[in-house]
CSV table of C-alpha atoms and ligand atoms in Angstrom, one decimal:
chain,number,residue,atom,x,y,z
V,1,UNK,CA,28.2,23.9,-11.3
V,2,UNK,CA,26.9,21.4,-13.8
V,3,UNK,CA,24.4,18.7,-14.3
V,4,UNK,CA,25.5,15.2,-15.3
V,5,UNK,CA,23.3,13.3,-17.6
V,6,UNK,CA,24.2,9.6,-17.8
V,7,UNK,CA,23.1,8.0,-21.1
V,8,UNK,CA,22.9,11.5,-22.5
V,9,UNK,CA,23.9,10.3,-26.0
V,10,UNK,CA,20.6,8.3,-26.2
V,11,UNK,CA,17.1,9.1,-27.2
V,12,UNK,CA,15.8,10.8,-24.1
V,13,UNK,CA,19.2,12.0,-23.1
V,14,UNK,CA,19.8,14.1,-26.2
V,15,UNK,CA,16.4,15.8,-25.9
V,16,UNK,CA,17.0,16.4,-22.1
V,17,UNK,CA,20.5,17.8,-22.8
V,18,UNK,CA,19.1,20.2,-25.4
V,19,UNK,CA,16.4,21.5,-23.0
V,20,UNK,CA,18.8,21.9,-20.1
V,21,UNK,CA,21.3,23.8,-22.3
V,22,UNK,CA,18.5,26.0,-23.5
V,23,UNK,CA,17.6,26.7,-19.9
V,24,UNK,CA,21.2,28.0,-19.3
V,25,UNK,CA,22.5,25.0,-17.4
V,26,UNK,CA,25.9,23.4,-17.9
V,27,UNK,CA,25.5,19.9,-19.0
V,28,UNK,CA,28.0,17.0,-18.9
V,29,UNK,CA,27.2,13.8,-20.6
V,30,UNK,CA,28.6,10.4,-19.6
V,31,UNK,CA,27.8,7.6,-22.1
V,32,UNK,CA,29.4,4.4,-23.3
V,33,UNK,CA,27.7,4.5,-26.8
V,34,UNK,CA,30.2,3.2,-29.4
V,35,UNK,CA,29.2,6.0,-31.8
V,36,UNK,CA,29.7,8.7,-29.1
V,37,UNK,CA,27.8,12.0,-29.1
V,38,UNK,CA,27.1,14.0,-32.3
V,39,UNK,CA,29.3,17.1,-31.8
V,40,UNK,CA,27.3,19.3,-34.2
V,41,UNK,CA,24.4,19.2,-31.7
V,42,UNK,CA,26.4,21.0,-29.0
V,43,UNK,CA,24.5,19.3,-26.2
V,44,UNK,CA,27.2,19.6,-23.6
V,45,UNK,CA,30.6,18.3,-22.5
V,46,UNK,CA,31.0,14.7,-23.5
V,47,UNK,CA,32.8,12.2,-21.3
V,48,UNK,CA,33.0,8.7,-23.0
V,49,UNK,CA,32.8,5.9,-20.5
V,50,UNK,CA,30.8,3.6,-18.3
V,51,UNK,CA,28.6,4.5,-15.3
V,52,UNK,CA,30.0,1.4,-13.6
V,53,UNK,CA,33.5,3.0,-13.6
V,54,UNK,CA,33.4,4.6,-10.1
V,55,UNK,CA,36.7,6.3,-10.4
V,56,UNK,CA,35.7,7.9,-13.7
V,57,UNK,CA,32.3,9.1,-12.3
V,58,UNK,CA,34.1,10.6,-9.2
V,59,UNK,CA,36.7,12.5,-11.3
V,60,UNK,CA,33.9,13.7,-13.7
V,61,UNK,CA,31.9,15.0,-10.7
V,62,UNK,CA,35.0,16.8,-9.3
V,63,UNK,CA,36.3,18.1,-12.6
V,64,UNK,CA,33.0,19.6,-13.7
V,65,UNK,CA,31.6,20.6,-10.2
V,66,UNK,CA,28.6,18.3,-10.8
V,67,UNK,CA,25.8,18.9,-8.3
V,68,UNK,CA,23.0,16.8,-9.8
V,69,UNK,CA,22.7,13.6,-11.8
V,70,UNK,CA,19.9,12.7,-14.2
V,71,UNK,CA,20.5,8.9,-14.5
V,72,UNK,CA,19.2,7.7,-17.9
V,73,UNK,CA,21.9,5.2,-18.7
V,74,UNK,CA,20.4,1.7,-18.8
V,75,UNK,CA,19.6,-1.4,-20.8
V,76,UNK,CA,16.0,-0.8,-21.7
V,77,UNK,CA,14.3,-3.6,-23.7
V,78,UNK,CA,11.8,-5.9,-22.0
V,79,UNK,CA,12.1,-8.8,-24.5
V,80,UNK,CA,16.0,-8.7,-24.3
V,81,UNK,CA,15.8,-8.7,-20.5
V,82,UNK,CA,13.8,-11.9,-20.5
V,83,UNK,CA,16.7,-13.6,-22.4
V,84,UNK,CA,19.6,-11.9,-20.5
V,85,UNK,CA,18.5,-11.0,-17.0
V,86,UNK,CA,22.2,-11.2,-16.0
V,87,UNK,CA,23.0,-8.2,-18.2
V,88,UNK,CA,20.1,-6.2,-17.0
V,89,UNK,CA,20.8,-6.6,-13.3
V,90,UNK,CA,24.5,-5.9,-13.9
V,91,UNK,CA,23.9,-2.7,-15.9
V,92,UNK,CA,20.7,-1.3,-14.4
V,93,UNK,CA,21.3,-2.3,-10.8
V,94,UNK,CA,25.1,-3.0,-10.3
V,95,UNK,CA,26.3,0.0,-12.3
V,96,UNK,CA,23.7,2.3,-10.7
V,97,UNK,CA,25.0,1.4,-7.2
V,98,UNK,CA,28.5,2.3,-8.4
V,99,UNK,CA,27.1,5.7,-9.6
V,100,UNK,CA,25.3,6.3,-6.4
V,101,UNK,CA,28.3,5.4,-4.3
V,102,UNK,CA,30.5,7.7,-6.4
V,103,UNK,CA,28.0,10.6,-6.0
V,104,UNK,CA,27.7,10.2,-2.3
V,105,UNK,CA,31.5,10.0,-1.9
V,106,UNK,CA,31.9,13.3,-3.8
V,107,UNK,CA,28.9,14.9,-2.0
V,108,UNK,CA,26.8,15.3,-5.2
V,109,UNK,CA,23.5,14.3,-3.7
V,110,UNK,CA,20.8,15.4,-6.2
V,111,UNK,CA,19.5,12.4,-8.2
V,112,UNK,CA,16.8,11.9,-10.8
V,113,UNK,CA,16.2,8.4,-11.7
V,114,UNK,CA,14.7,7.2,-15.0
V,115,UNK,CA,12.3,4.4,-14.0
V,116,UNK,CA,9.6,2.8,-16.0
V,117,UNK,CA,6.0,1.8,-16.1
V,118,UNK,CA,7.4,-1.8,-16.4
V,119,UNK,CA,7.6,-1.8,-12.6
V,120,UNK,CA,3.8,-2.1,-12.4
V,121,UNK,CA,3.6,-5.4,-14.3
V,122,UNK,CA,0.1,-6.6,-15.5
V,123,UNK,CA,-2.8,-4.4,-14.8
V,124,UNK,CA,-6.5,-4.2,-15.5
V,125,UNK,CA,-8.0,-1.4,-17.5
V,126,UNK,CA,-7.9,1.3,-14.8
V,127,UNK,CA,-5.3,4.1,-14.9
V,128,UNK,CA,-2.2,3.2,-12.9
V,129,UNK,CA,-1.4,5.4,-9.9
V,130,UNK,CA,1.9,5.5,-8.2
V,131,UNK,CA,0.5,3.9,-5.0
V,132,UNK,CA,-0.3,0.7,-6.8
V,133,UNK,CA,1.9,-2.1,-5.5
V,134,UNK,CA,4.6,-2.8,-8.1
V,135,UNK,CA,4.8,-6.3,-9.5
V,136,UNK,CA,7.1,-6.4,-12.4
V,137,UNK,CA,6.8,-9.2,-14.9
V,138,UNK,CA,10.3,-8.7,-16.5
V,139,UNK,CA,13.9,-8.5,-15.3
V,140,UNK,CA,13.9,-5.0,-16.8
V,141,UNK,CA,11.0,-3.8,-14.6
V,142,UNK,CA,12.5,-5.6,-11.6
V,143,UNK,CA,15.9,-4.0,-12.1
V,144,UNK,CA,14.4,-0.5,-12.0
V,145,UNK,CA,12.3,-1.3,-9.0
V,146,UNK,CA,15.4,-2.5,-7.0
V,147,UNK,CA,16.9,0.9,-7.5
V,148,UNK,CA,13.7,2.8,-6.6
V,149,UNK,CA,13.6,0.9,-3.4
V,150,UNK,CA,17.3,1.7,-2.5
V,151,UNK,CA,16.9,5.4,-2.8
V,152,UNK,CA,15.2,6.1,0.5
V,153,UNK,CA,18.1,4.2,2.3
V,154,UNK,CA,20.7,6.4,0.5
V,155,UNK,CA,18.7,9.4,1.6
V,156,UNK,CA,18.6,8.3,5.3
V,157,UNK,CA,22.3,7.4,5.3
V,158,UNK,CA,24.0,9.9,3.0
V,159,UNK,CA,21.5,12.7,2.5
V,160,UNK,CA,20.7,11.8,-1.1
V,161,UNK,CA,17.8,13.9,-2.5
V,162,UNK,CA,15.9,12.1,-5.2
V,163,UNK,CA,13.0,11.9,-7.6
V,164,UNK,CA,11.9,8.8,-9.4
V,165,UNK,CA,10.2,9.4,-12.8
V,166,UNK,CA,8.3,6.4,-14.2
V,167,UNK,CA,8.3,7.1,-17.9
V,168,UNK,CA,5.7,5.2,-19.9
V,169,UNK,CA,6.2,4.7,-23.6
V,170,UNK,CA,8.4,7.5,-24.8
V,171,UNK,CA,7.9,8.5,-28.4
V,172,UNK,CA,8.1,11.3,-30.9
V,173,UNK,CA,11.2,13.4,-31.7
V,174,UNK,CA,12.4,16.9,-32.1
V,175,UNK,CA,14.0,18.2,-35.3
V,176,UNK,CA,17.6,16.9,-35.6
V,177,UNK,CA,17.2,14.5,-32.7
V,178,UNK,CA,15.1,11.8,-34.3
V,179,UNK,CA,16.2,8.2,-34.4
V,180,UNK,CA,17.2,6.2,-37.4
V,181,UNK,CA,13.7,4.7,-38.1
V,182,UNK,CA,15.2,1.8,-40.1
V,183,UNK,CA,16.8,0.4,-36.9
V,184,UNK,CA,14.5,1.7,-34.2
V,185,UNK,CA,12.8,-0.8,-31.9
V,186,UNK,CA,10.0,1.7,-31.0
V,187,UNK,CA,6.6,1.1,-32.5
V,188,UNK,CA,5.9,4.5,-34.0
V,189,UNK,CA,9.3,4.8,-35.9
V,190,UNK,CA,9.0,1.2,-37.0
V,191,UNK,CA,5.4,1.8,-38.3
V,192,UNK,CA,6.5,5.0,-40.2
V,193,UNK,CA,9.5,3.0,-41.6
V,194,UNK,CA,7.2,0.3,-43.0
V,195,UNK,CA,5.3,2.9,-44.9
V,196,UNK,CA,8.2,5.1,-46.1
V,197,UNK,CA,11.2,2.8,-46.6
V,198,UNK,CA,10.5,-0.9,-46.2
V,199,UNK,CA,9.0,-3.8,-48.1
V,200,UNK,CA,8.8,-5.7,-44.8
V,201,UNK,CA,5.5,-5.7,-43.0
V,202,UNK,CA,5.2,-4.5,-39.4
V,203,UNK,CA,4.8,-7.3,-36.9
V,204,UNK,CA,2.0,-6.7,-34.5
V,205,UNK,CA,2.7,-8.8,-31.4
V,206,UNK,CA,-0.5,-10.1,-29.8
V,207,UNK,CA,-4.1,-9.6,-31.2
V,208,UNK,CA,-6.1,-11.4,-28.5
V,209,UNK,CA,-5.4,-9.2,-25.5
V,210,UNK,CA,-8.5,-8.2,-23.5
V,211,UNK,CA,-8.5,-4.8,-25.1
V,212,UNK,CA,-11.1,-3.2,-27.4
V,213,UNK,CA,-9.4,-4.2,-30.6
V,214,UNK,CA,-7.3,-7.1,-29.2
V,215,UNK,CA,-3.9,-5.4,-29.7
V,216,UNK,CA,-1.8,-4.1,-26.8
V,217,UNK,CA,-2.7,-0.7,-25.3
V,218,UNK,CA,0.1,1.7,-24.2
V,219,UNK,CA,0.5,5.2,-23.0
V,220,UNK,CA,2.7,7.2,-25.3
V,221,UNK,CA,4.4,10.3,-24.1
V,222,UNK,CA,6.3,12.8,-26.2
V,223,UNK,CA,10.1,12.8,-25.5
V,224,UNK,CA,9.9,16.7,-25.3
V,225,UNK,CA,7.4,16.3,-22.4
V,226,UNK,CA,9.8,13.8,-20.8
V,227,UNK,CA,12.7,16.2,-21.1
V,228,UNK,CA,10.6,18.9,-19.5
V,229,UNK,CA,9.6,16.5,-16.7
V,230,UNK,CA,13.4,15.9,-16.0
V,231,UNK,CA,14.0,19.6,-15.8
V,232,UNK,CA,11.0,20.2,-13.5
V,233,UNK,CA,12.1,17.3,-11.3
V,234,UNK,CA,15.6,18.9,-11.2
V,235,UNK,CA,14.1,22.2,-10.0
V,236,UNK,CA,12.1,20.3,-7.3
V,237,UNK,CA,15.3,18.7,-6.0
V,238,UNK,CA,17.2,22.0,-6.2
V,239,UNK,CA,14.6,23.6,-4.0
V,240,UNK,CA,15.7,21.1,-1.3
V,241,UNK,CA,12.8,18.6,-1.7
V,242,UNK,CA,13.1,14.8,-2.1
V,243,UNK,CA,11.1,11.6,-2.4
V,244,UNK,CA,8.9,12.3,-5.5
V,245,UNK,CA,7.6,9.1,-7.2
V,246,UNK,CA,5.8,10.1,-10.4
V,247,UNK,CA,4.3,8.7,-13.5
V,248,UNK,CA,5.4,10.6,-16.6
V,249,UNK,CA,2.9,9.8,-19.4
V,250,UNK,CA,0.0,11.1,-21.4
V,251,UNK,CA,-2.8,9.5,-19.4
V,252,UNK,CA,-4.3,8.2,-22.7
V,253,UNK,CA,-4.3,4.7,-24.0
V,254,UNK,CA,-3.5,3.9,-27.6
V,255,UNK,CA,-3.5,0.5,-29.2
V,256,UNK,CA,-1.1,-0.8,-31.8
V,257,UNK,CA,-3.8,-0.9,-34.4
V,258,UNK,CA,-4.7,2.7,-33.6
V,259,UNK,CA,-1.1,3.7,-34.2
V,260,UNK,CA,-1.3,1.9,-37.6
V,261,UNK,CA,-4.4,4.0,-38.4
V,262,UNK,CA,-2.8,7.2,-37.3
V,263,UNK,CA,0.2,6.6,-39.6
V,264,UNK,CA,-2.0,5.6,-42.5
V,265,UNK,CA,-4.0,8.8,-42.0
V,266,UNK,CA,-1.0,11.1,-41.9
V,267,UNK,CA,0.9,9.5,-44.8
V,268,UNK,CA,-2.0,8.5,-46.9
V,269,UNK,CA,-0.5,5.1,-47.3
V,270,UNK,CA,-1.6,1.7,-45.9
V,271,UNK,CA,0.7,0.1,-43.4
V,272,UNK,CA,1.5,-3.5,-44.3
V,273,UNK,CA,1.4,-5.6,-41.2
V,274,UNK,CA,1.3,-9.2,-40.0
V,275,UNK,CA,0.2,-10.6,-36.7
V,276,UNK,CA,2.3,-12.6,-34.2
V,277,UNK,CA,1.8,-14.1,-30.8
V,278,UNK,CA,2.2,-11.8,-27.8
V,279,UNK,CA,5.7,-11.6,-26.4
V,280,UNK,CA,6.5,-12.9,-22.9
V,281,UNK,CA,6.7,-10.0,-20.4
V,282,UNK,CA,4.3,-7.8,-22.4
V,283,UNK,CA,1.2,-6.7,-20.5
V,284,UNK,CA,-2.1,-6.0,-22.3
V,285,UNK,CA,-2.9,-2.6,-21.0
V,286,UNK,CA,-0.6,0.0,-19.5
V,287,UNK,CA,-2.0,3.5,-19.0
V,288,UNK,CA,-1.2,6.1,-16.3
V,289,UNK,CA,-2.9,8.5,-14.0
V,290,UNK,CA,-0.7,11.6,-14.4
V,291,UNK,CA,-2.3,13.8,-11.7
V,292,UNK,CA,0.5,13.3,-9.1
V,293,UNK,CA,3.2,14.8,-11.4
V,294,UNK,CA,1.0,17.9,-11.8
V,295,UNK,CA,0.7,18.2,-8.0
V,296,UNK,CA,4.3,17.6,-7.0
V,297,UNK,CA,6.4,19.2,-9.8
V,298,UNK,CA,3.7,21.1,-11.7
V,299,UNK,CA,4.2,18.9,-14.8
V,300,UNK,CA,1.6,17.8,-17.3
V,301,UNK,CA,2.0,16.7,-20.9
V,302,UNK,CA,1.5,19.1,-23.8
V,303,UNK,CA,2.8,17.3,-26.9
V,304,UNK,CA,1.6,13.8,-26.3
V,305,UNK,CA,-1.4,13.3,-28.5
V,306,UNK,CA,-0.9,10.4,-31.0
V,307,UNK,CA,-1.3,12.8,-33.9
V,308,UNK,CA,1.6,15.0,-32.7
V,309,UNK,CA,3.7,12.0,-31.9
V,310,UNK,CA,3.3,10.5,-35.4
V,311,UNK,CA,3.8,13.9,-37.1
V,312,UNK,CA,7.0,14.6,-35.1
V,313,UNK,CA,8.5,11.2,-36.2
V,314,UNK,CA,7.6,11.8,-39.8
V,315,UNK,CA,9.1,15.3,-39.7
V,316,UNK,CA,12.2,14.1,-37.9
V,317,UNK,CA,12.8,11.7,-40.8
V,318,UNK,CA,12.4,14.6,-43.3
V,319,UNK,CA,14.6,16.9,-41.2
V,320,UNK,CA,17.5,14.3,-41.2
V,321,UNK,CA,17.4,13.9,-45.0
C,14,NAD,N1,12.3,5.1,-24.2
C,14,NAD,C1,11.3,4.7,-23.4
C,14,NAD,O1,10.2,4.5,-23.8
C,14,NAD,C2,11.5,4.5,-21.9
C,14,NAD,C3,10.5,4.2,-21.1
C,14,NAD,C4,10.7,4.0,-19.7
C,14,NAD,C5,11.9,4.2,-19.2
C,14,NAD,N2,13.0,4.6,-20.0
C,14,NAD,C6,14.3,4.8,-19.4
C,14,NAD,O2,14.8,6.0,-19.8
C,14,NAD,C7,16.2,5.9,-19.9
C,14,NAD,C8,16.7,6.3,-21.3
C,14,NAD,O3,16.1,5.6,-22.3
C,14,NAD,P1,16.3,5.8,-23.9
C,14,NAD,O4,15.1,5.4,-24.5
C,14,NAD,O5,16.9,7.2,-24.1
C,14,NAD,O6,17.4,4.7,-24.2
C,14,NAD,P2,18.6,4.8,-25.2
C,14,NAD,O7,19.1,3.3,-25.3
C,14,NAD,O8,18.3,5.6,-26.4
C,14,NAD,O9,19.7,5.5,-24.3
C,14,NAD,C9,20.4,5.0,-23.2
C,14,NAD,C10,21.9,5.4,-23.3
C,14,NAD,O10,22.5,4.9,-22.2
C,14,NAD,C11,23.8,4.5,-22.5
C,14,NAD,N3,24.3,3.5,-21.6
C,14,NAD,C12,23.7,2.3,-21.3
C,14,NAD,N4,24.4,1.7,-20.3
C,14,NAD,C13,25.4,2.6,-19.9
C,14,NAD,C14,26.4,2.5,-19.0
C,14,NAD,N5,26.6,1.4,-18.2
C,14,NAD,N6,27.3,3.5,-18.9
C,14,NAD,C15,27.2,4.6,-19.8
C,14,NAD,N7,26.2,4.7,-20.7
C,14,NAD,C16,25.3,3.7,-20.8
C,14,NAD,C17,23.7,4.0,-24.0
C,14,NAD,O11,24.9,4.0,-24.7
C,14,NAD,C18,22.6,4.9,-24.5
C,14,NAD,O12,23.2,6.0,-25.2
C,14,NAD,C19,16.6,4.4,-19.6
C,14,NAD,O13,17.0,4.4,-18.2
C,14,NAD,C20,15.3,3.7,-19.8
C,14,NAD,O14,15.2,2.6,-18.9
C,14,NAD,C21,12.8,4.7,-21.3
């Protein structure tokens, strides 16, 4: 019996695979990343390929006796999705239907879906609860919502058991699994990179949002906490339950300017930055209520303070050198 992690060569996938391996589970990773999977990390059996390839998914499920799928493979950049909605609907919706159809045909009916806070769209300054009506403002958010909505129909027709995890802004890193900060699109690695490596200032997109300091406020959750949420959601499904819809977040809002302050404090160096207009599809304030995840799968964040997040990124740079 094994667990298939799609997109398991990526940022959240490698951390999730490491945790599942440590918990004694057999992990199979399906990913189309051109650079493949780092073998030295021993994260699981690697199957190079695309989620949209139904025949490959079916043979992978059969060959490895897969019972459950943690579906992380996706295109995941809001700004890019505004330019190329076609790619986002093809990869995040079309390929996910191929995966679900392959799973149901092979009778592998346990499914954890990586969704996103982008399904909520714009919000006021209250914490977002899962029962808020979703209203995505980007093709990325819309693509994830379409799959969320399909799952109950797959449950009714094919007996799929599922959990939807709406990750907020995933950040931080574990030793050996950090990203290349010089090419990362995430705000904390980019800010650390500006201080440690680069002459180029950080671009702060939007300074006139209706937030206390005018910069965008987000809810940053440590990738180790997200990996643990995936494992706890898997346990929930394995107990025979289904239908969880959960925010996975810290429950705390942090602005871009507060991140800059935290990086300055921990490195002792000023972060050079310039300010730009806000990007289309970027809401002002996105912060979660995380009480439902505690109730349903017994999960709450433990590593997701801004101090720990920044430290872990700095340490992951050191540990890669
Ligand atoms: N990182 C975040 O802040 C965040 C927030 C909310 C939701 N999510 C969701 O979590 C998931 C993982 O995100 P991540 O940050 O690890 O992204 P990532 O880009 O680091 O990893 C995604 C992986 O999926 C693979 N992939 C993409 N399309 C594929 C396909 N069709 N077939 C096979 N492999 C494919 C990529 O090669 C990559 O290795 C995504 O579904 C994303 O939407 C991430």
